Amino acid sequence: MHNSKIIIAIDGYSSCGKSTLAKALAAKLGYHFIDSGAMYRAITLYFLQNSVDLKDHSAILTALADIHLSFVFNEGRQQSDIYLNNENVEHLIREMLVAERVSEVAAIKEVRSFAVAQQKKMGKKKGIVMDGRDIGTVVFPEAELKLFMTASPEIRVKRRFEELYISNPNISLEEVKHNIELRDYLDTTREESPLRQADDAIVLDNSQLSREEQLEKVLELVKERQHD
Ligand code: DC
C-alpha cells in the first residue's frame, strides 16, 4: 500500500518541545522539517546587525528585500541549518540577544508576509512538518494534521534553561522564566496572526510524556490521515 504525503502543522508556546517532536516525526516519515521560528530569528538577527529601526516601515521593507533565507540539511545534526544571505546562522540565532527581540520583530506585518509567503511555497509538495505559532491557522490552514502543543510552565522554563546553559553557563533560571513569560504574552496578544489553537487542532500536553510516547501517539494520528 502506498501512503500519500501530508502536511503536519505544529503550533504552541515556546519551549514546549515542538521542534524536538517535529524533527523526530520528519526523520521517521522521511519528511522535511522546517523550524519557522528560525526564520523570524534570522530576520531579527539581520535587523540587529544592521540597526534597522523597527518603527520605520520603509526601512523594514528595504531590509527584507536584502534578506535571503535558506535551509540546508546538516548531516551531523540530521536537521536543516538556517542560512542568512549564505551564512550559516543556526547558532547565532539561538542567543539571548535575538530571543529578547524576536517577538517584537515577528509582530511586524511586513515581516510576517515575507516569512509566510516562503513557508507556503515550502509546503507545495507536501511531506513536510513545520512548527511555529501560526502554521495551522495561517500558513497551512489546509494541513491534514494540526497539533497544538502545551507543557507546564515549570517544565518549559527548565527545558529552555538546559538548552541555553550549554552555550551560556551564566544564565539564570529567573532570566529564562522572564523571557518565556514575555514572549508568551507578546505572541498571544499581537495583532498580526497571534498564537492561537486552530479549531481542528489536536492538543498534545507533553508535560508527562516521554519523547518516544509523544512520537508514538502522533504517528498513530498520521497513519489515520494518510491514504492512497
Ligand atoms: O519557536 P521559536 O521560539 O524559535 O520562535 C521565535 C519567535 O518567533 C517567537 O517569539 C514567536 C515567533 N514565531 C512566530 O511568530 N510565528 C511562527 N510561525 C514561529 C515563530
Short mmCIF file of C-alpha atoms and ligand atoms in Angstrom, two decimals:
data_model
loop_
_atom_site.label_atom_id
_atom_site.label_comp_id
_atom_site.label_asym_id
_atom_site.label_seq_id
_atom_site.Cartn_x
_atom_site.Cartn_y
_atom_site.Cartn_z
CA MET A 1 0.00 0.00 0.00
CA HIS A 2 1.24 3.46 -0.84
CA ASN A 3 0.87 6.26 1.68
CA SER A 4 0.25 9.75 0.38
CA LYS A 5 2.29 12.58 1.82
CA ILE A 6 0.60 15.03 4.14
CA ILE A 7 1.32 18.38 5.79
CA ILE A 8 1.80 18.37 9.55
CA ALA A 9 1.43 21.72 11.34
CA ILE A 10 2.71 22.00 14.91
CA ASP A 11 1.93 25.12 16.91
CA GLY A 12 2.27 26.07 20.54
CA TYR A 13 4.09 28.23 23.06
CA SER A 14 7.87 28.46 23.07
CA SER A 15 9.83 25.62 24.72
CA CYS A 16 7.01 23.11 24.55
CA GLY A 17 9.13 20.60 22.66
CA LYS A 18 7.64 21.39 19.26
CA SER A 19 10.93 21.23 17.38
CA THR A 20 12.04 18.03 19.09
CA LEU A 21 8.84 16.26 18.14
CA ALA A 22 8.78 17.76 14.64
CA LYS A 23 12.32 16.64 13.98
CA ALA A 24 11.68 13.08 15.16
CA LEU A 25 8.48 12.89 13.13
CA ALA A 26 10.16 14.13 9.97
CA ALA A 27 13.02 11.64 10.38
CA LYS A 28 10.61 8.76 10.89
CA LEU A 29 8.40 9.69 7.94
CA GLY A 30 11.15 10.88 5.59
CA TYR A 31 9.58 14.33 5.51
CA HIS A 32 11.19 17.78 5.54
CA PHE A 33 11.22 19.56 8.89
CA ILE A 34 11.05 23.34 8.85
CA ASP A 35 11.53 25.36 12.04
CA SER A 36 9.61 28.52 11.10
CA GLY A 37 10.77 30.30 14.27
CA ALA A 38 14.32 30.14 12.89
CA MET A 39 13.19 32.39 10.04
CA TYR A 40 11.87 35.05 12.44
CA ARG A 41 15.06 34.73 14.45
CA ALA A 42 17.29 35.13 11.36
CA ILE A 43 15.33 38.22 10.30
CA THR A 44 15.75 39.60 13.84
CA LEU A 45 19.48 38.93 13.66
CA TYR A 46 19.72 40.85 10.40
CA PHE A 47 17.74 43.76 11.86
CA LEU A 48 20.04 43.86 14.90
CA GLN A 49 23.21 43.62 12.83
CA ASN A 50 22.04 46.42 10.56
CA SER A 51 20.39 48.58 13.24
CA VAL A 52 17.05 48.57 11.44
CA ASP A 53 14.53 50.87 13.11
CA LEU A 54 11.52 48.67 13.92
CA LYS A 55 9.19 51.64 13.68
CA ASP A 56 10.31 52.61 10.18
CA HIS A 57 8.22 50.61 7.70
CA SER A 58 10.15 51.63 4.63
CA ALA A 59 13.45 50.71 6.30
CA ILE A 60 11.92 47.33 7.14
CA LEU A 61 10.86 46.75 3.53
CA THR A 62 14.31 47.73 2.28
CA ALA A 63 15.91 45.36 4.78
CA LEU A 64 13.60 42.48 3.85
CA ALA A 65 14.45 42.95 0.16
CA ASP A 66 18.07 42.29 1.12
CA ILE A 67 17.36 39.15 3.14
CA HIS A 68 17.70 35.74 1.59
CA LEU A 69 16.87 32.80 3.83
CA SER A 70 17.53 29.16 3.04
CA PHE A 71 17.61 25.83 4.85
CA VAL A 72 20.47 23.39 4.20
CA PHE A 73 20.42 19.88 5.62
CA ASN A 74 23.24 19.26 8.09
CA GLU A 75 24.14 15.55 8.11
CA GLY A 76 25.74 15.78 11.54
CA ARG A 77 22.70 17.27 13.23
CA GLN A 78 20.28 15.39 10.99
CA GLN A 79 18.39 18.65 10.69
CA SER A 80 18.49 21.71 8.46
CA ASP A 81 20.58 24.73 9.40
CA ILE A 82 19.27 28.15 8.50
CA TYR A 83 21.36 30.42 6.28
CA LEU A 84 21.02 34.19 6.22
CA ASN A 85 22.42 35.57 2.96
CA ASN A 86 24.53 32.42 2.54
CA GLU A 87 25.93 32.47 6.08
CA ASN A 88 25.08 29.66 8.48
CA VAL A 89 23.45 31.46 11.43
CA GLU A 90 21.91 28.41 13.15
CA HIS A 91 23.91 29.07 16.34
CA LEU A 92 23.80 32.86 16.36
CA ILE A 93 20.01 32.99 16.19
CA ARG A 94 19.66 30.97 19.43
CA GLU A 95 21.41 33.62 21.51
CA MET A 96 19.60 35.62 24.16
CA LEU A 97 20.10 38.88 22.28
CA VAL A 98 17.95 37.53 19.44
CA ALA A 99 15.45 35.83 21.80
CA GLU A 100 14.85 39.14 23.53
CA ARG A 101 13.84 40.93 20.34
CA VAL A 102 12.29 38.24 18.17
CA SER A 103 8.68 38.57 19.37
CA GLU A 104 8.73 42.24 18.57
CA VAL A 105 10.05 41.56 15.06
CA ALA A 106 7.63 38.66 14.50
CA ALA A 107 4.73 41.03 15.26
CA ILE A 108 5.55 43.25 12.27
CA LYS A 109 3.09 42.78 9.42
CA GLU A 110 5.67 43.08 6.61
CA VAL A 111 7.93 40.55 8.32
CA ARG A 112 5.10 38.04 8.62
CA SER A 113 4.02 38.38 4.97
CA PHE A 114 7.65 37.87 3.93
CA ALA A 115 8.07 34.71 6.03
CA VAL A 116 4.62 33.24 5.39
CA ALA A 117 4.96 33.53 1.59
CA GLN A 118 8.15 31.44 1.73
CA GLN A 119 6.66 28.94 4.15
CA LYS A 120 3.63 28.36 1.92
CA LYS A 121 5.94 27.59 -1.00
CA MET A 122 7.82 25.00 1.06
CA GLY A 123 4.56 23.08 1.54
CA LYS A 124 3.69 22.82 -2.15
CA LYS A 125 4.95 19.25 -2.43
CA LYS A 126 3.61 18.21 0.99
CA GLY A 127 5.68 15.72 3.01
CA ILE A 128 6.54 18.48 5.45
CA VAL A 129 6.45 19.04 9.21
CA MET A 130 6.52 22.71 10.15
CA ASP A 131 6.46 24.09 13.65
CA GLY A 132 5.67 27.62 14.80
CA ARG A 133 2.81 29.76 16.09
CA ASP A 134 0.51 30.25 13.10
CA ILE A 135 1.20 27.18 10.97
CA GLY A 136 -2.22 25.55 11.40
CA THR A 137 -4.10 28.84 11.32
CA VAL A 138 -2.38 30.93 8.64
CA VAL A 139 0.42 29.12 6.79
CA PHE A 140 -1.27 25.76 6.19
CA PRO A 141 -4.95 26.06 7.16
CA GLU A 142 -5.46 23.01 4.91
CA ALA A 143 -2.92 20.82 6.77
CA GLU A 144 -4.11 17.24 7.18
CA LEU A 145 -2.78 17.09 10.75
CA LYS A 146 -2.60 20.03 13.16
CA LEU A 147 -1.14 19.71 16.64
CA PHE A 148 -1.22 22.29 19.39
CA MET A 149 1.45 21.55 21.97
CA THR A 150 1.44 22.62 25.58
CA ALA A 151 3.51 21.82 28.67
CA SER A 152 3.52 23.14 32.22
CA PRO A 153 5.32 26.49 32.72
CA GLU A 154 7.88 24.91 35.10
CA ILE A 155 8.83 22.27 32.58
CA ARG A 156 9.13 24.80 29.79
CA VAL A 157 11.45 27.02 31.83
CA LYS A 158 13.57 24.03 32.80
CA ARG A 159 13.86 22.86 29.18
CA ARG A 160 14.85 26.27 27.84
CA PHE A 161 17.31 26.79 30.68
CA GLU A 162 19.05 23.50 29.95
CA GLU A 163 19.21 24.37 26.27
CA LEU A 164 20.70 27.83 26.83
CA TYR A 165 23.01 26.79 29.66
CA ILE A 166 25.18 24.79 27.25
CA SER A 167 26.35 27.92 25.46
CA ASN A 168 25.89 30.36 28.33
CA PRO A 169 26.60 28.99 31.86
CA ASN A 170 25.98 32.46 33.32
CA ILE A 171 22.32 32.37 32.50
CA SER A 172 19.83 32.30 35.40
CA LEU A 173 16.53 30.46 35.72
CA GLU A 174 14.86 33.78 36.56
CA GLU A 175 16.09 35.37 33.34
CA VAL A 176 14.81 32.44 31.26
CA LYS A 177 11.44 32.49 33.05
CA HIS A 178 11.04 36.20 32.41
CA ASN A 179 11.89 35.83 28.71
CA ILE A 180 9.44 32.95 28.25
CA GLU A 181 6.61 34.81 30.01
CA LEU A 182 7.22 37.94 28.00
CA ARG A 183 7.32 36.03 24.72
CA ASP A 184 4.09 34.17 25.54
CA TYR A 185 2.43 37.47 26.23
CA LEU A 186 3.66 39.11 23.04
CA ASP A 187 2.98 36.05 20.85
CA THR A 188 -0.63 35.68 22.03
CA THR A 189 -1.63 39.33 22.17
CA ARG A 190 -0.14 40.67 18.94
CA GLU A 191 -2.49 41.94 16.26
CA GLU A 192 -0.98 40.01 13.33
CA SER A 193 -1.63 36.24 13.45
CA PRO A 194 -1.46 35.80 17.22
CA LEU A 195 -0.70 32.36 18.59
CA ARG A 196 -3.97 30.52 18.90
CA GLN A 197 -5.16 26.97 18.61
CA ALA A 198 -6.77 26.13 15.26
CA ASP A 199 -10.34 24.83 15.67
CA ASP A 200 -9.36 21.48 14.18
CA ALA A 201 -6.05 21.11 16.04
CA ILE A 202 -5.37 18.24 18.42
CA VAL A 203 -3.97 19.34 21.78
CA LEU A 204 -0.91 17.49 22.97
CA ASP A 205 0.22 18.20 26.53
CA ASN A 206 3.65 16.68 26.80
CA SER A 207 4.44 17.57 30.42
CA GLN A 208 4.23 13.92 31.37
CA LEU A 209 5.09 12.24 28.09
CA SER A 210 8.49 10.98 27.04
CA ARG A 211 9.76 11.76 23.55
CA GLU A 212 9.04 8.19 22.48
CA GLU A 213 5.48 8.32 23.83
CA GLN A 214 4.79 11.56 22.00
CA LEU A 215 6.18 10.21 18.76
CA GLU A 216 4.15 7.01 19.04
CA LYS A 217 0.95 8.94 19.71
CA VAL A 218 1.44 11.29 16.79
CA LEU A 219 2.47 8.53 14.37
CA GLU A 220 -0.91 6.93 15.06
CA LEU A 221 -2.62 10.20 14.13
CA VAL A 222 -0.52 10.45 10.96
CA LYS A 223 -1.47 6.91 9.95
CA GLU A 224 -5.16 7.76 10.25
CA ARG A 225 -4.68 10.68 7.89
CA GLN A 226 -2.56 9.09 5.20
CA HIS A 227 -4.40 7.37 2.44
CA ASP A 228 -3.82 6.31 -1.14
O1 DC B 1 9.83 28.87 18.13
P1 DC B 1 10.83 29.96 18.47
O2 DC B 1 10.96 30.20 19.95
O3 DC B 1 12.15 29.77 17.82
O4 DC B 1 10.18 31.29 17.84
C1 DC B 1 10.82 32.52 17.92
C2 DC B 1 9.81 33.65 17.87
O5 DC B 1 9.23 33.75 16.57
C3 DC B 1 8.66 33.55 18.86
O6 DC B 1 8.70 34.61 19.79
C4 DC B 1 7.40 33.67 18.05
C5 DC B 1 7.83 33.89 16.65
N1 DC B 1 7.21 32.97 15.70
C6 DC B 1 6.06 33.39 15.09
O7 DC B 1 5.57 34.47 15.37
N2 DC B 1 5.47 32.60 14.16
C7 DC B 1 5.99 31.40 13.85
N3 DC B 1 5.39 30.66 12.92
C8 DC B 1 7.16 30.95 14.50
C9 DC B 1 7.74 31.76 15.44
#
